[in-house]
Amino acid sequence: MTTVHQPTRSLTPLLAPLLIGGLVVLALGVYGRVHTPTGFAVGVAGFSAALPMKAWLTTGALLLAIVQVVSALSMWDRLGVAIPPAVHRWSGRLAFLLTIPVAFHCLYALGLQYDVPRVLAHSGLGCFFYGVFTAKMLALPKRGTPGWTLPVLGGLTFTALVGLWLTSSFWFFTAVGLKV
């Protein structure tokens, strides 16, 4: 009787990505807390104000993140439909790019706030989103990681973005309306 040995998958390759991701969370949180908010950070070209800009860009990022989930399921052969891997890569790139002006405005103009529970949750989720995204991107090229690495880190990234959308865009659309 012969025994087939599966290659051992170690957590060691994940240490650096997780540590760096944790440092990103910490750095963003500390910066957001100690930086004196300016009240203004980015131009809102095409939008009436900063809040509508942030709400709509975050909504775009969320829609692209849904494409990310569907295309990831396709790549892992969970749908029975082949979606080109380029769809996954480009939807992720575009989603991330849409979050940059939003995050910059949040951190630079508003800082990390904790006086309102919704805003505290939003601030924490924003820091977590960039930290877990960093860890996912750094873990992506690593060989020998456990098979759950990318689905878990990708799922956490998606969940953080959904939480960000709920505590910002959804709040804005329901409290203020569908302003542009």
CSV table of C-alpha atoms in Angstrom, one decimal:
chain,number,residue,atom,x,y,z
A,1,MET,CA,0.0,0.0,0.0
A,2,THR,CA,1.4,3.3,-1.0
A,3,THR,CA,0.6,6.6,0.7
A,4,VAL,CA,0.3,9.8,-1.4
A,5,HIS,CA,1.7,12.7,0.5
A,6,GLN,CA,0.1,16.1,-0.1
A,7,PRO,CA,2.5,19.0,0.0
A,8,THR,CA,2.5,20.7,3.3
A,9,ARG,CA,1.0,24.2,3.2
A,10,SER,CA,2.5,26.5,5.8
A,11,LEU,CA,1.3,29.7,7.4
A,12,THR,CA,4.8,31.0,7.3
A,13,PRO,CA,4.4,32.7,3.8
A,14,LEU,CA,1.5,34.6,5.3
A,15,LEU,CA,3.3,36.2,8.2
A,16,ALA,CA,4.8,39.1,6.2
A,17,PRO,CA,1.6,39.9,4.3
A,18,LEU,CA,-0.5,39.8,7.5
A,19,LEU,CA,2.0,41.8,9.5
A,20,ILE,CA,2.3,44.5,6.8
A,21,GLY,CA,-1.5,44.6,6.4
A,22,GLY,CA,-1.8,45.0,10.2
A,23,LEU,CA,0.7,47.9,10.0
A,24,VAL,CA,-1.4,49.5,7.3
A,25,VAL,CA,-4.5,49.3,9.5
A,26,LEU,CA,-2.5,50.8,12.4
A,27,ALA,CA,-0.8,53.5,10.4
A,28,LEU,CA,-4.1,54.7,8.8
A,29,GLY,CA,-5.8,54.7,12.2
A,30,VAL,CA,-3.1,56.6,13.9
A,31,TYR,CA,-2.8,59.1,11.0
A,32,GLY,CA,-6.5,59.6,10.9
A,33,ARG,CA,-6.6,60.2,14.7
A,34,VAL,CA,-3.6,62.5,15.1
A,35,HIS,CA,-3.9,64.5,11.8
A,36,THR,CA,-5.8,67.7,12.2
A,37,PRO,CA,-8.7,67.5,9.6
A,38,THR,CA,-8.7,70.2,7.0
A,39,GLY,CA,-12.4,69.9,6.0
A,40,PHE,CA,-11.3,69.8,2.3
A,41,ALA,CA,-9.2,67.2,0.4
A,42,VAL,CA,-10.1,66.6,-3.2
A,43,GLY,CA,-12.0,68.4,-5.9
A,44,VAL,CA,-15.5,67.0,-6.6
A,45,ALA,CA,-15.5,67.5,-10.4
A,46,GLY,CA,-18.9,66.5,-11.7
A,47,PHE,CA,-20.5,66.2,-8.2
A,48,SER,CA,-22.3,68.9,-6.2
A,49,ALA,CA,-20.2,68.2,-3.0
A,50,ALA,CA,-17.8,65.8,-1.4
A,51,LEU,CA,-20.5,63.5,0.2
A,52,PRO,CA,-22.3,62.7,-3.1
A,53,MET,CA,-18.9,62.1,-4.7
A,54,LYS,CA,-17.9,59.7,-1.9
A,55,ALA,CA,-21.3,57.9,-2.0
A,56,TRP,CA,-21.3,57.4,-5.7
A,57,LEU,CA,-17.6,56.3,-6.0
A,58,THR,CA,-18.1,53.9,-3.2
A,59,THR,CA,-21.2,52.5,-4.9
A,60,GLY,CA,-19.2,52.0,-8.1
A,61,ALA,CA,-16.5,50.2,-6.1
A,62,LEU,CA,-19.1,48.0,-4.5
A,63,LEU,CA,-20.6,47.1,-7.9
A,64,LEU,CA,-17.1,46.2,-9.2
A,65,ALA,CA,-16.5,44.2,-6.0
A,66,ILE,CA,-19.6,42.1,-6.8
A,67,VAL,CA,-18.0,41.5,-10.2
A,68,GLN,CA,-14.9,40.4,-8.3
A,69,VAL,CA,-16.9,37.9,-6.3
A,70,VAL,CA,-18.6,36.4,-9.3
A,71,SER,CA,-15.4,36.3,-11.4
A,72,ALA,CA,-13.6,34.7,-8.5
A,73,LEU,CA,-16.3,32.0,-8.2
A,74,SER,CA,-15.9,31.4,-11.9
A,75,MET,CA,-12.1,31.1,-11.6
A,76,TRP,CA,-12.5,28.6,-8.8
A,77,ASP,CA,-15.0,26.7,-11.1
A,78,ARG,CA,-17.9,27.2,-8.8
A,79,LEU,CA,-20.3,28.7,-11.4
A,80,GLY,CA,-20.0,26.4,-14.4
A,81,VAL,CA,-19.4,29.5,-16.5
A,82,ALA,CA,-16.0,30.7,-17.6
A,83,ILE,CA,-15.3,34.4,-17.0
A,84,PRO,CA,-11.9,35.6,-18.3
A,85,PRO,CA,-9.4,36.2,-15.4
A,86,ALA,CA,-8.8,39.6,-16.9
A,87,VAL,CA,-12.4,40.6,-15.8
A,88,HIS,CA,-11.4,39.7,-12.2
A,89,ARG,CA,-8.1,41.6,-12.4
A,90,TRP,CA,-9.5,44.8,-14.0
A,91,SER,CA,-12.7,45.0,-11.9
A,92,GLY,CA,-10.4,44.8,-8.8
A,93,ARG,CA,-8.1,47.5,-10.1
A,94,LEU,CA,-10.9,49.8,-11.0
A,95,ALA,CA,-12.7,49.2,-7.7
A,96,PHE,CA,-9.5,50.0,-5.8
A,97,LEU,CA,-8.9,53.1,-7.9
A,98,LEU,CA,-12.5,54.3,-7.1
A,99,THR,CA,-11.7,54.0,-3.3
A,100,ILE,CA,-8.6,56.2,-3.4
A,101,PRO,CA,-10.2,59.7,-3.6
A,102,VAL,CA,-12.8,58.6,-1.1
A,103,ALA,CA,-10.2,57.3,1.4
A,104,PHE,CA,-8.0,60.4,0.8
A,105,HIS,CA,-10.9,62.7,1.5
A,106,CYS,CA,-12.0,60.7,4.6
A,107,LEU,CA,-8.5,60.7,6.1
A,108,TYR,CA,-7.3,64.1,5.2
A,109,ALA,CA,-10.4,66.2,5.4
A,110,LEU,CA,-12.3,64.4,8.2
A,111,GLY,CA,-9.8,62.2,10.1
A,112,LEU,CA,-10.7,59.2,12.2
A,113,GLN,CA,-13.8,60.0,14.2
A,114,TYR,CA,-15.4,58.1,17.0
A,115,ASP,CA,-18.1,60.3,18.4
A,116,VAL,CA,-21.0,58.7,16.4
A,117,PRO,CA,-21.2,54.9,16.3
A,118,ARG,CA,-21.9,54.8,12.6
A,119,VAL,CA,-18.9,57.0,11.9
A,120,LEU,CA,-16.7,55.0,14.3
A,121,ALA,CA,-17.6,51.8,12.5
A,122,HIS,CA,-17.0,53.4,9.1
A,123,SER,CA,-13.6,54.7,10.2
A,124,GLY,CA,-12.5,51.3,11.6
A,125,LEU,CA,-13.8,49.5,8.5
A,126,GLY,CA,-11.9,51.9,6.2
A,127,CYS,CA,-8.6,51.2,8.0
A,128,PHE,CA,-9.4,47.5,8.0
A,129,PHE,CA,-10.3,47.5,4.3
A,130,TYR,CA,-6.9,48.9,3.2
A,131,GLY,CA,-5.0,46.6,5.6
A,132,VAL,CA,-6.7,43.4,4.5
A,133,PHE,CA,-6.5,44.5,0.8
A,134,THR,CA,-2.7,45.0,1.3
A,135,ALA,CA,-2.4,41.5,2.9
A,136,LYS,CA,-4.4,40.0,0.1
A,137,MET,CA,-2.2,41.6,-2.6
A,138,LEU,CA,1.0,40.6,-0.9
A,139,ALA,CA,-0.2,37.0,-0.3
A,140,LEU,CA,-1.4,36.7,-3.9
A,141,PRO,CA,2.0,35.8,-5.4
A,142,LYS,CA,3.1,33.6,-2.5
A,143,ARG,CA,3.4,29.9,-3.2
A,144,GLY,CA,2.8,27.3,-0.5
A,145,THR,CA,0.0,29.2,1.3
A,146,PRO,CA,-3.0,27.3,2.5
A,147,GLY,CA,-5.8,27.0,-0.1
A,148,TRP,CA,-8.1,29.2,2.0
A,149,THR,CA,-5.8,32.2,2.0
A,150,LEU,CA,-7.2,34.1,-1.0
A,151,PRO,CA,-10.9,33.2,-0.5
A,152,VAL,CA,-10.6,34.4,3.2
A,153,LEU,CA,-8.7,37.5,2.5
A,154,GLY,CA,-10.8,38.3,-0.6
A,155,GLY,CA,-14.0,37.7,1.4
A,156,LEU,CA,-12.8,39.9,4.2
A,157,THR,CA,-11.9,42.7,1.7
A,158,PHE,CA,-15.4,42.4,0.1
A,159,THR,CA,-17.1,42.3,3.5
A,160,ALA,CA,-15.2,45.4,4.7
A,161,LEU,CA,-16.2,47.2,1.5
A,162,VAL,CA,-19.9,46.2,2.0
A,163,GLY,CA,-19.6,47.5,5.6
A,164,LEU,CA,-18.1,50.8,4.3
A,165,TRP,CA,-20.9,51.1,1.7
A,166,LEU,CA,-23.6,50.5,4.4
A,167,THR,CA,-22.1,53.0,6.8
A,168,SER,CA,-21.6,55.7,4.1
A,169,SER,CA,-23.3,55.5,0.8
A,170,PHE,CA,-26.4,53.6,2.0
A,171,TRP,CA,-26.7,56.1,4.9
A,172,PHE,CA,-26.2,59.0,2.5
A,173,PHE,CA,-28.8,57.8,0.0
A,174,THR,CA,-31.4,57.1,2.7
A,175,ALA,CA,-30.8,60.2,4.8
A,176,VAL,CA,-30.1,62.8,2.0
A,177,GLY,CA,-31.3,61.2,-1.2
A,178,LEU,CA,-29.8,60.3,-4.6
A,179,LYS,CA,-28.0,63.6,-5.1
A,180,VAL,CA,-25.2,63.9,-7.6
